mmCIF file of C-alpha atoms and ligand atoms in Angstrom:
data_model
loop_
_atom_site.group_PDB
_atom_site.id
_atom_site.type_symbol
_atom_site.label_atom_id
_atom_site.label_comp_id
_atom_site.label_asym_id
_atom_site.label_seq_id
_atom_site.Cartn_x
_atom_site.Cartn_y
_atom_site.Cartn_z
ATOM 1 C CA UNK A 1 0.000 0.000 0.000
ATOM 2 C CA UNK A 2 2.737 2.406 0.977
ATOM 3 C CA UNK A 3 4.753 1.662 -2.160
ATOM 4 C CA UNK A 4 1.638 2.099 -4.307
ATOM 5 C CA UNK A 5 0.955 5.422 -2.641
ATOM 6 C CA UNK A 6 4.526 6.555 -3.169
ATOM 7 C CA UNK A 7 4.524 5.632 -6.857
ATOM 8 C CA UNK A 8 1.222 7.485 -7.313
ATOM 9 C CA UNK A 9 2.745 10.534 -5.679
ATOM 10 C CA UNK A 10 5.715 10.339 -8.023
ATOM 11 C CA UNK A 11 3.470 10.164 -11.109
ATOM 12 C CA UNK A 12 1.429 13.073 -9.782
ATOM 13 C CA UNK A 13 4.604 14.962 -9.025
ATOM 14 C CA UNK A 14 6.054 14.607 -12.520
ATOM 15 C CA UNK A 15 2.743 15.748 -14.049
ATOM 16 C CA UNK A 16 2.757 18.815 -11.835
ATOM 17 C CA UNK A 17 6.323 19.660 -12.764
ATOM 18 C CA UNK A 18 5.473 20.161 -16.421
ATOM 19 C CA UNK A 19 2.766 22.787 -15.823
ATOM 20 C CA UNK A 20 3.834 26.090 -17.511
ATOM 21 C CA UNK A 21 3.980 29.481 -15.824
ATOM 22 C CA UNK A 22 1.178 31.863 -16.812
ATOM 23 C CA UNK A 23 2.560 34.173 -19.533
ATOM 24 C CA UNK A 24 0.946 37.424 -18.356
ATOM 25 C CA UNK A 25 0.733 36.827 -14.654
ATOM 26 C CA UNK A 26 3.373 38.254 -12.346
ATOM 27 C CA UNK A 27 5.938 35.811 -11.063
ATOM 28 C CA UNK A 28 5.655 34.902 -7.388
ATOM 29 C CA UNK A 29 8.983 34.479 -5.645
ATOM 30 C CA UNK A 30 9.549 33.623 -1.997
ATOM 31 C CA UNK A 31 12.979 33.633 -0.360
ATOM 32 C CA UNK A 32 13.851 32.123 3.025
ATOM 33 C CA UNK A 33 16.723 33.203 5.226
ATOM 34 C CA UNK A 34 17.523 32.167 8.771
ATOM 35 C CA UNK A 35 17.766 35.783 9.980
ATOM 36 C CA UNK A 36 16.131 39.106 9.162
ATOM 37 C CA UNK A 37 18.809 40.304 6.701
ATOM 38 C CA UNK A 38 19.936 37.022 5.074
ATOM 39 C CA UNK A 39 17.547 37.208 2.102
ATOM 40 C CA UNK A 40 18.501 40.837 1.472
ATOM 41 C CA UNK A 41 22.217 39.997 1.458
ATOM 42 C CA UNK A 42 21.854 37.095 -0.980
ATOM 43 C CA UNK A 43 19.030 38.242 -3.237
ATOM 44 C CA UNK A 44 18.201 41.907 -2.491
ATOM 45 C CA UNK A 45 19.376 43.062 -5.918
ATOM 46 C CA UNK A 46 17.446 40.501 -7.948
ATOM 47 C CA UNK A 47 14.414 41.069 -5.714
ATOM 48 C CA UNK A 48 14.555 44.809 -6.489
ATOM 49 C CA UNK A 49 14.663 43.972 -10.204
ATOM 50 C CA UNK A 50 11.684 41.604 -9.964
ATOM 51 C CA UNK A 51 9.702 44.143 -7.930
ATOM 52 C CA UNK A 52 10.428 46.930 -10.426
ATOM 53 C CA UNK A 53 8.942 44.734 -13.170
ATOM 54 C CA UNK A 54 5.755 44.135 -11.172
ATOM 55 C CA UNK A 55 6.586 40.642 -9.944
ATOM 56 C CA UNK A 56 5.700 39.656 -6.379
ATOM 57 C CA UNK A 57 8.490 38.915 -3.919
ATOM 58 C CA UNK A 58 8.274 37.896 -0.285
ATOM 59 C CA UNK A 59 11.261 37.510 2.051
ATOM 60 C CA UNK A 60 10.807 35.220 5.057
ATOM 61 C CA UNK A 61 13.146 35.159 8.037
ATOM 62 C CA UNK A 62 12.751 31.778 9.726
ATOM 63 C CA UNK A 63 14.011 33.138 13.071
ATOM 64 C CA UNK A 64 13.186 36.449 14.730
ATOM 65 C CA UNK A 65 16.827 37.469 15.091
ATOM 66 C CA UNK A 66 16.660 37.791 18.882
ATOM 67 C CA UNK A 67 20.286 36.657 19.417
ATOM 68 C CA UNK A 68 21.949 38.913 16.842
ATOM 69 C CA UNK A 69 23.478 41.650 18.965
ATOM 70 C CA UNK A 70 26.183 42.186 21.613
ATOM 71 C CA UNK A 71 24.258 44.662 23.805
ATOM 72 C CA UNK A 72 20.585 43.823 23.209
ATOM 73 C CA UNK A 73 18.596 40.606 23.024
ATOM 74 C CA UNK A 74 15.268 38.884 23.508
ATOM 75 C CA UNK A 75 11.911 40.378 22.604
ATOM 76 C CA UNK A 76 13.213 43.932 22.391
ATOM 77 C CA UNK A 77 15.815 42.966 19.790
ATOM 78 C CA UNK A 78 13.300 40.802 17.915
ATOM 79 C CA UNK A 79 10.943 43.783 17.644
ATOM 80 C CA UNK A 80 13.747 46.060 16.483
ATOM 81 C CA UNK A 81 14.833 43.587 13.819
ATOM 82 C CA UNK A 82 11.299 43.003 12.586
ATOM 83 C CA UNK A 83 10.914 46.764 12.061
ATOM 84 C CA UNK A 84 14.286 46.901 10.271
ATOM 85 C CA UNK A 85 13.310 44.005 8.001
ATOM 86 C CA UNK A 86 9.976 45.543 7.068
ATOM 87 C CA UNK A 87 11.707 48.841 6.273
ATOM 88 C CA UNK A 88 14.344 47.015 4.177
ATOM 89 C CA UNK A 89 11.569 45.286 2.246
ATOM 90 C CA UNK A 90 9.748 48.565 1.724
ATOM 91 C CA UNK A 91 12.899 50.114 0.213
ATOM 92 C CA UNK A 92 13.099 47.463 -2.537
ATOM 93 C CA UNK A 93 9.390 46.675 -2.938
ATOM 94 C CA UNK A 94 9.407 43.332 -1.126
ATOM 95 C CA UNK A 95 6.943 41.929 1.401
ATOM 96 C CA UNK A 96 8.863 40.842 4.549
ATOM 97 C CA UNK A 97 7.703 38.192 7.030
ATOM 98 C CA UNK A 98 9.611 37.371 10.232
ATOM 99 C CA UNK A 99 8.632 34.060 11.840
ATOM 100 C CA UNK A 100 8.763 33.962 15.630
ATOM 101 C CA UNK A 101 11.377 31.247 16.176
ATOM 102 C CA UNK A 102 14.418 31.899 18.377
ATOM 103 C CA UNK A 103 17.653 32.966 16.727
ATOM 104 C CA UNK A 104 20.616 30.671 17.334
ATOM 105 C CA UNK A 105 18.375 27.744 18.307
ATOM 106 C CA UNK A 106 16.779 26.744 14.977
ATOM 107 C CA UNK A 107 16.248 23.020 14.444
ATOM 108 C CA UNK A 108 14.663 21.254 11.437
ATOM 109 C CA UNK A 109 11.519 20.262 13.338
ATOM 110 C CA UNK A 110 8.181 19.163 11.919
ATOM 111 C CA UNK A 111 6.544 22.283 13.374
ATOM 112 C CA UNK A 112 8.868 24.662 11.529
ATOM 113 C CA UNK A 113 8.667 22.575 8.338
ATOM 114 C CA UNK A 114 4.909 23.104 8.509
ATOM 115 C CA UNK A 115 5.380 26.866 8.947
ATOM 116 C CA UNK A 116 7.477 26.869 5.774
ATOM 117 C CA UNK A 117 5.017 24.737 3.808
ATOM 118 C CA UNK A 118 2.282 27.236 4.765
ATOM 119 C CA UNK A 119 4.360 30.195 3.618
ATOM 120 C CA UNK A 120 5.168 28.655 0.226
ATOM 121 C CA UNK A 121 1.558 27.619 -0.363
ATOM 122 C CA UNK A 122 0.005 30.906 0.767
ATOM 123 C CA UNK A 123 2.371 32.813 -1.508
ATOM 124 C CA UNK A 124 1.550 30.390 -4.382
ATOM 125 C CA UNK A 125 5.246 30.455 -5.205
ATOM 126 C CA UNK A 126 6.711 29.834 -8.660
ATOM 127 C CA UNK A 127 10.245 30.083 -7.297
ATOM 128 C CA UNK A 128 11.625 29.431 -3.816
ATOM 129 C CA UNK A 129 15.094 30.622 -2.729
ATOM 130 C CA UNK A 130 16.988 29.358 0.316
ATOM 131 C CA UNK A 131 20.504 28.698 1.640
ATOM 132 C CA UNK A 132 22.285 25.424 0.945
ATOM 133 C CA UNK A 133 22.429 23.130 3.974
ATOM 134 C CA UNK A 134 26.233 23.545 4.246
ATOM 135 C CA UNK A 135 27.144 26.636 6.201
ATOM 136 C CA UNK A 136 29.101 27.863 9.223
ATOM 137 C CA UNK A 137 25.916 28.915 11.017
ATOM 138 C CA UNK A 138 23.542 26.179 12.263
ATOM 139 C CA UNK A 139 20.494 28.399 11.663
ATOM 140 C CA UNK A 140 21.519 28.799 7.998
ATOM 141 C CA UNK A 141 22.188 25.063 7.697
ATOM 142 C CA UNK A 142 18.840 24.067 9.147
ATOM 143 C CA UNK A 143 16.977 26.628 7.047
ATOM 144 C CA UNK A 144 18.443 24.785 4.048
ATOM 145 C CA UNK A 145 17.336 21.429 5.457
ATOM 146 C CA UNK A 146 13.846 22.742 6.260
ATOM 147 C CA UNK A 147 13.411 23.962 2.689
ATOM 148 C CA UNK A 148 14.575 20.647 1.294
ATOM 149 C CA UNK A 149 12.099 18.912 3.580
ATOM 150 C CA UNK A 150 9.274 21.169 2.347
ATOM 151 C CA UNK A 151 10.154 20.974 -1.357
ATOM 152 C CA UNK A 152 7.973 17.990 -2.201
ATOM 153 C CA UNK A 153 5.456 18.251 0.633
ATOM 154 C CA UNK A 154 4.026 21.565 -0.623
ATOM 155 C CA UNK A 155 2.248 19.493 -3.312
ATOM 156 C CA UNK A 156 0.799 16.842 -0.972
ATOM 157 C CA UNK A 157 -2.800 17.717 0.043
ATOM 158 C CA UNK A 158 -2.855 15.535 3.153
ATOM 159 C CA UNK A 159 0.122 17.378 4.637
ATOM 160 C CA UNK A 160 -0.726 20.710 6.333
ATOM 161 C CA UNK A 161 -4.247 20.173 5.055
ATOM 162 C CA UNK A 162 -5.570 23.511 6.374
ATOM 163 C CA UNK A 163 -3.832 25.303 3.477
ATOM 164 C CA UNK A 164 -4.539 24.141 -0.102
ATOM 165 C CA UNK A 165 -1.561 22.306 -1.591
ATOM 166 C CA UNK A 166 0.118 23.622 -4.729
ATOM 167 C CA UNK A 167 -0.902 22.024 -8.039
ATOM 168 C CA UNK A 168 2.432 23.013 -9.548
ATOM 169 C CA UNK A 169 5.642 22.317 -7.702
ATOM 170 C CA UNK A 170 7.785 25.485 -7.541
ATOM 171 C CA UNK A 171 11.401 25.626 -8.649
ATOM 172 C CA UNK A 172 13.712 25.625 -5.622
ATOM 173 C CA UNK A 173 17.106 27.311 -5.871
ATOM 174 C CA UNK A 174 19.945 28.009 -3.460
ATOM 175 C CA UNK A 175 21.625 31.314 -2.640
ATOM 176 C CA UNK A 176 25.312 31.684 -3.387
ATOM 177 C CA UNK A 177 27.799 30.729 -0.664
ATOM 178 C CA UNK A 178 31.525 30.110 -0.479
ATOM 179 C CA UNK A 179 31.556 26.673 1.141
ATOM 180 C CA UNK A 180 33.502 23.954 -0.669
ATOM 181 C CA UNK A 181 32.421 20.746 1.089
ATOM 182 C CA UNK A 182 30.764 18.468 0.168
ATOM 183 C CA UNK A 183 30.569 20.425 -3.119
ATOM 184 C CA UNK A 184 31.224 24.046 -4.100
ATOM 185 C CA UNK A 185 28.290 26.271 -5.062
ATOM 186 C CA UNK A 186 27.421 25.948 -8.770
ATOM 187 C CA UNK A 187 25.977 29.147 -10.297
ATOM 188 C CA UNK A 188 23.234 27.875 -12.626
ATOM 189 C CA UNK A 189 21.977 31.453 -12.929
ATOM 190 C CA UNK A 190 23.943 34.658 -12.301
ATOM 191 C CA UNK A 191 22.325 38.075 -12.622
ATOM 192 C CA UNK A 192 24.295 41.339 -12.853
ATOM 193 C CA UNK A 193 22.886 43.818 -10.309
ATOM 194 C CA UNK A 194 25.041 46.916 -10.887
ATOM 195 C CA UNK A 195 21.899 48.786 -11.988
ATOM 196 C CA UNK A 196 20.247 48.193 -8.587
ATOM 197 C CA UNK A 197 23.237 47.936 -6.254
ATOM 198 C CA UNK A 198 22.397 51.259 -4.581
ATOM 199 C CA UNK A 199 18.869 50.018 -3.920
ATOM 200 C CA UNK A 200 20.256 46.808 -2.416
ATOM 201 C CA UNK A 201 22.650 48.780 -0.195
ATOM 202 C CA UNK A 202 19.722 51.012 0.787
ATOM 203 C CA UNK A 203 17.836 47.876 1.927
ATOM 204 C CA UNK A 204 20.844 46.604 3.897
ATOM 205 C CA UNK A 205 21.247 50.079 5.437
ATOM 206 C CA UNK A 206 17.836 49.574 7.085
ATOM 207 C CA UNK A 207 19.322 46.718 9.168
ATOM 208 C CA UNK A 208 21.113 49.184 11.449
ATOM 209 C CA UNK A 209 21.432 46.740 14.349
ATOM 210 C CA UNK A 210 23.316 44.346 12.074
ATOM 211 C CA UNK A 211 25.364 46.162 9.457
ATOM 212 C CA UNK A 212 26.511 49.047 11.693
ATOM 213 C CA UNK A 213 26.499 47.432 15.133
ATOM 214 C CA UNK A 214 26.493 43.628 15.611
ATOM 215 C CA UNK A 215 28.444 42.429 12.555
ATOM 216 C CA UNK A 216 31.237 45.058 12.821
ATOM 217 C CA UNK A 217 31.432 44.381 16.586
ATOM 218 C CA UNK A 218 31.723 40.647 15.936
ATOM 219 C CA UNK A 219 34.417 41.253 13.305
ATOM 220 C CA UNK A 220 36.320 43.623 15.637
ATOM 221 C CA UNK A 221 35.897 46.628 13.331
ATOM 222 C CA UNK A 222 33.191 48.574 15.144
ATOM 223 C CA UNK A 223 35.547 51.575 15.422
ATOM 224 C CA UNK A 224 35.742 51.755 11.607
ATOM 225 C CA UNK A 225 32.001 52.422 11.147
ATOM 226 C CA UNK A 226 31.457 56.115 10.296
ATOM 227 C CA UNK A 227 28.947 57.977 12.464
ATOM 228 C CA UNK A 228 27.518 60.074 9.632
ATOM 229 C CA UNK A 229 24.577 58.297 7.886
ATOM 230 C CA UNK A 230 25.808 59.096 4.344
ATOM 231 C CA UNK A 231 29.403 58.125 5.108
ATOM 232 C CA UNK A 232 28.384 54.879 6.787
ATOM 233 C CA UNK A 233 26.244 53.875 3.801
ATOM 234 C CA UNK A 234 29.255 54.412 1.512
ATOM 235 C CA UNK A 235 31.335 52.311 3.943
ATOM 236 C CA UNK A 236 28.650 49.604 3.822
ATOM 237 C CA UNK A 237 28.743 49.541 0.023
ATOM 238 C CA UNK A 238 32.504 48.967 0.106
ATOM 239 C CA UNK A 239 32.045 46.166 2.633
ATOM 240 C CA UNK A 240 29.428 44.508 0.420
ATOM 241 C CA UNK A 241 31.288 44.444 -2.894
ATOM 242 C CA UNK A 242 33.072 41.073 -2.945
ATOM 243 C CA UNK A 243 35.072 39.975 -5.988
ATOM 244 C CA UNK A 244 33.083 37.825 -8.428
ATOM 245 C CA UNK A 245 34.327 34.277 -8.950
ATOM 246 C CA UNK A 246 35.294 33.011 -12.437
ATOM 247 C CA UNK A 247 32.333 30.599 -12.269
ATOM 248 C CA UNK A 248 29.913 33.469 -11.735
ATOM 249 C CA UNK A 249 31.395 35.486 -14.616
ATOM 250 C CA UNK A 250 31.004 32.406 -16.819
ATOM 251 C CA UNK A 251 27.357 32.067 -15.760
ATOM 252 C CA UNK A 252 26.728 35.744 -16.554
ATOM 253 C CA UNK A 253 28.344 35.303 -19.978
ATOM 254 C CA UNK A 254 25.919 32.508 -20.858
ATOM 255 C CA UNK A 255 22.955 34.907 -21.057
ATOM 256 C CA UNK A 256 24.476 38.371 -21.164
ATOM 257 C CA UNK A 257 27.595 37.810 -23.293
ATOM 258 C CA UNK A 258 31.293 38.056 -22.483
ATOM 259 C CA UNK A 259 31.380 41.886 -22.522
ATOM 260 C CA UNK A 260 28.761 42.245 -19.807
ATOM 261 C CA UNK A 261 30.355 39.429 -17.823
ATOM 262 C CA UNK A 262 33.752 41.165 -17.909
ATOM 263 C CA UNK A 263 32.324 44.549 -16.851
ATOM 264 C CA UNK A 264 29.974 43.379 -14.094
ATOM 265 C CA UNK A 265 31.031 44.347 -10.569
ATOM 266 C CA UNK A 266 28.027 43.106 -8.546
ATOM 267 C CA UNK A 267 25.979 39.988 -9.226
ATOM 268 C CA UNK A 268 23.747 37.513 -7.436
ATOM 269 C CA UNK A 269 23.833 33.825 -8.302
ATOM 270 C CA UNK A 270 21.618 30.822 -7.670
ATOM 271 C CA UNK A 271 21.980 27.045 -7.911
ATOM 272 C CA UNK A 272 19.149 24.683 -8.847
ATOM 273 C CA UNK A 273 18.043 22.433 -5.984
ATOM 274 C CA UNK A 274 17.523 18.824 -7.015
ATOM 275 C CA UNK A 275 14.130 18.775 -5.303
ATOM 276 C CA UNK A 276 10.995 20.600 -6.486
ATOM 277 C CA UNK A 277 10.501 21.293 -10.204
ATOM 278 C CA UNK A 278 13.601 20.856 -12.386
ATOM 279 C CA UNK A 279 13.804 23.909 -14.670
ATOM 280 C CA UNK A 280 15.286 23.889 -18.174
ATOM 281 C CA UNK A 281 16.884 27.046 -19.637
ATOM 282 C CA UNK A 282 13.543 28.252 -21.016
ATOM 283 C CA UNK A 283 11.991 28.055 -17.563
ATOM 284 C CA UNK A 284 14.981 29.804 -15.995
ATOM 285 C CA UNK A 285 14.599 32.638 -18.510
ATOM 286 C CA UNK A 286 10.963 33.006 -17.466
ATOM 287 C CA UNK A 287 11.871 33.046 -13.787
ATOM 288 C CA UNK A 288 14.756 35.503 -14.269
ATOM 289 C CA UNK A 289 13.389 37.713 -17.082
ATOM 290 C CA UNK A 290 16.223 40.245 -17.099
ATOM 291 C CA UNK A 291 18.646 39.217 -19.841
ATOM 292 C CA UNK A 292 18.275 40.609 -23.387
ATOM 293 C CA UNK A 293 16.775 38.087 -25.815
HETATM 294 ZN ZN1 ZN B 301 22.117 34.797 8.946
#
């Protein structure tokens, strides 16, 4: 019985995977980060581009960020970070949700998997972004695991049955990271974001407790943060302009050509997750409709 059920689910799943995206409807993208700034850091530029085109983007922080500071903590910090996240989302045209799970204590539990399934279903997502499950921070790691655990279940009606299941399995993709084991990040899609980098920095600038307080304190460079709001935003931009890897330039060249790839300073890249729908290049072009045809 169980094997029969599983094979039926697989047949159903492969039928769902082939459903096309509506041509005229806005795309619906949902990104998950462990903390209320993770999505912005990894996909704030692309999100600003989607939003400017009328597509719908939601960022979800799986924890409330209540451990991310050296002088504050608990409910007061969680409230501060929620307000920062909502302001960051407003600056790039993104809806921001902060789930009320403790920072620094995230585990891949059934309860939190169900929270994630609800979010993906309620957003009726075409594309889901999340970290890979290999990362220095356990909250990042388990956010990756939770998304993998949700990737098929969003299509199963008897799971989290109070929210209608999706008839079309979304595409799941990972944010870029620098971790090499068990496998380095593979940029299946890389999008130049030089045209929106100031917007992205503006979104990050809203996370005052993080970018100007906690992270510089943790890195031992708090004394380098300028006091003046304009000067500190310029400092932040410098901090957030890492060198692009050869693999990312190659991925940019695939759709934008070698000239654009050579000139690009800022980009965001994504790797296809093996779970959820498996997109071909045509589907990827629909989901990332930025490159010239
Ligand atoms: Zn984080």
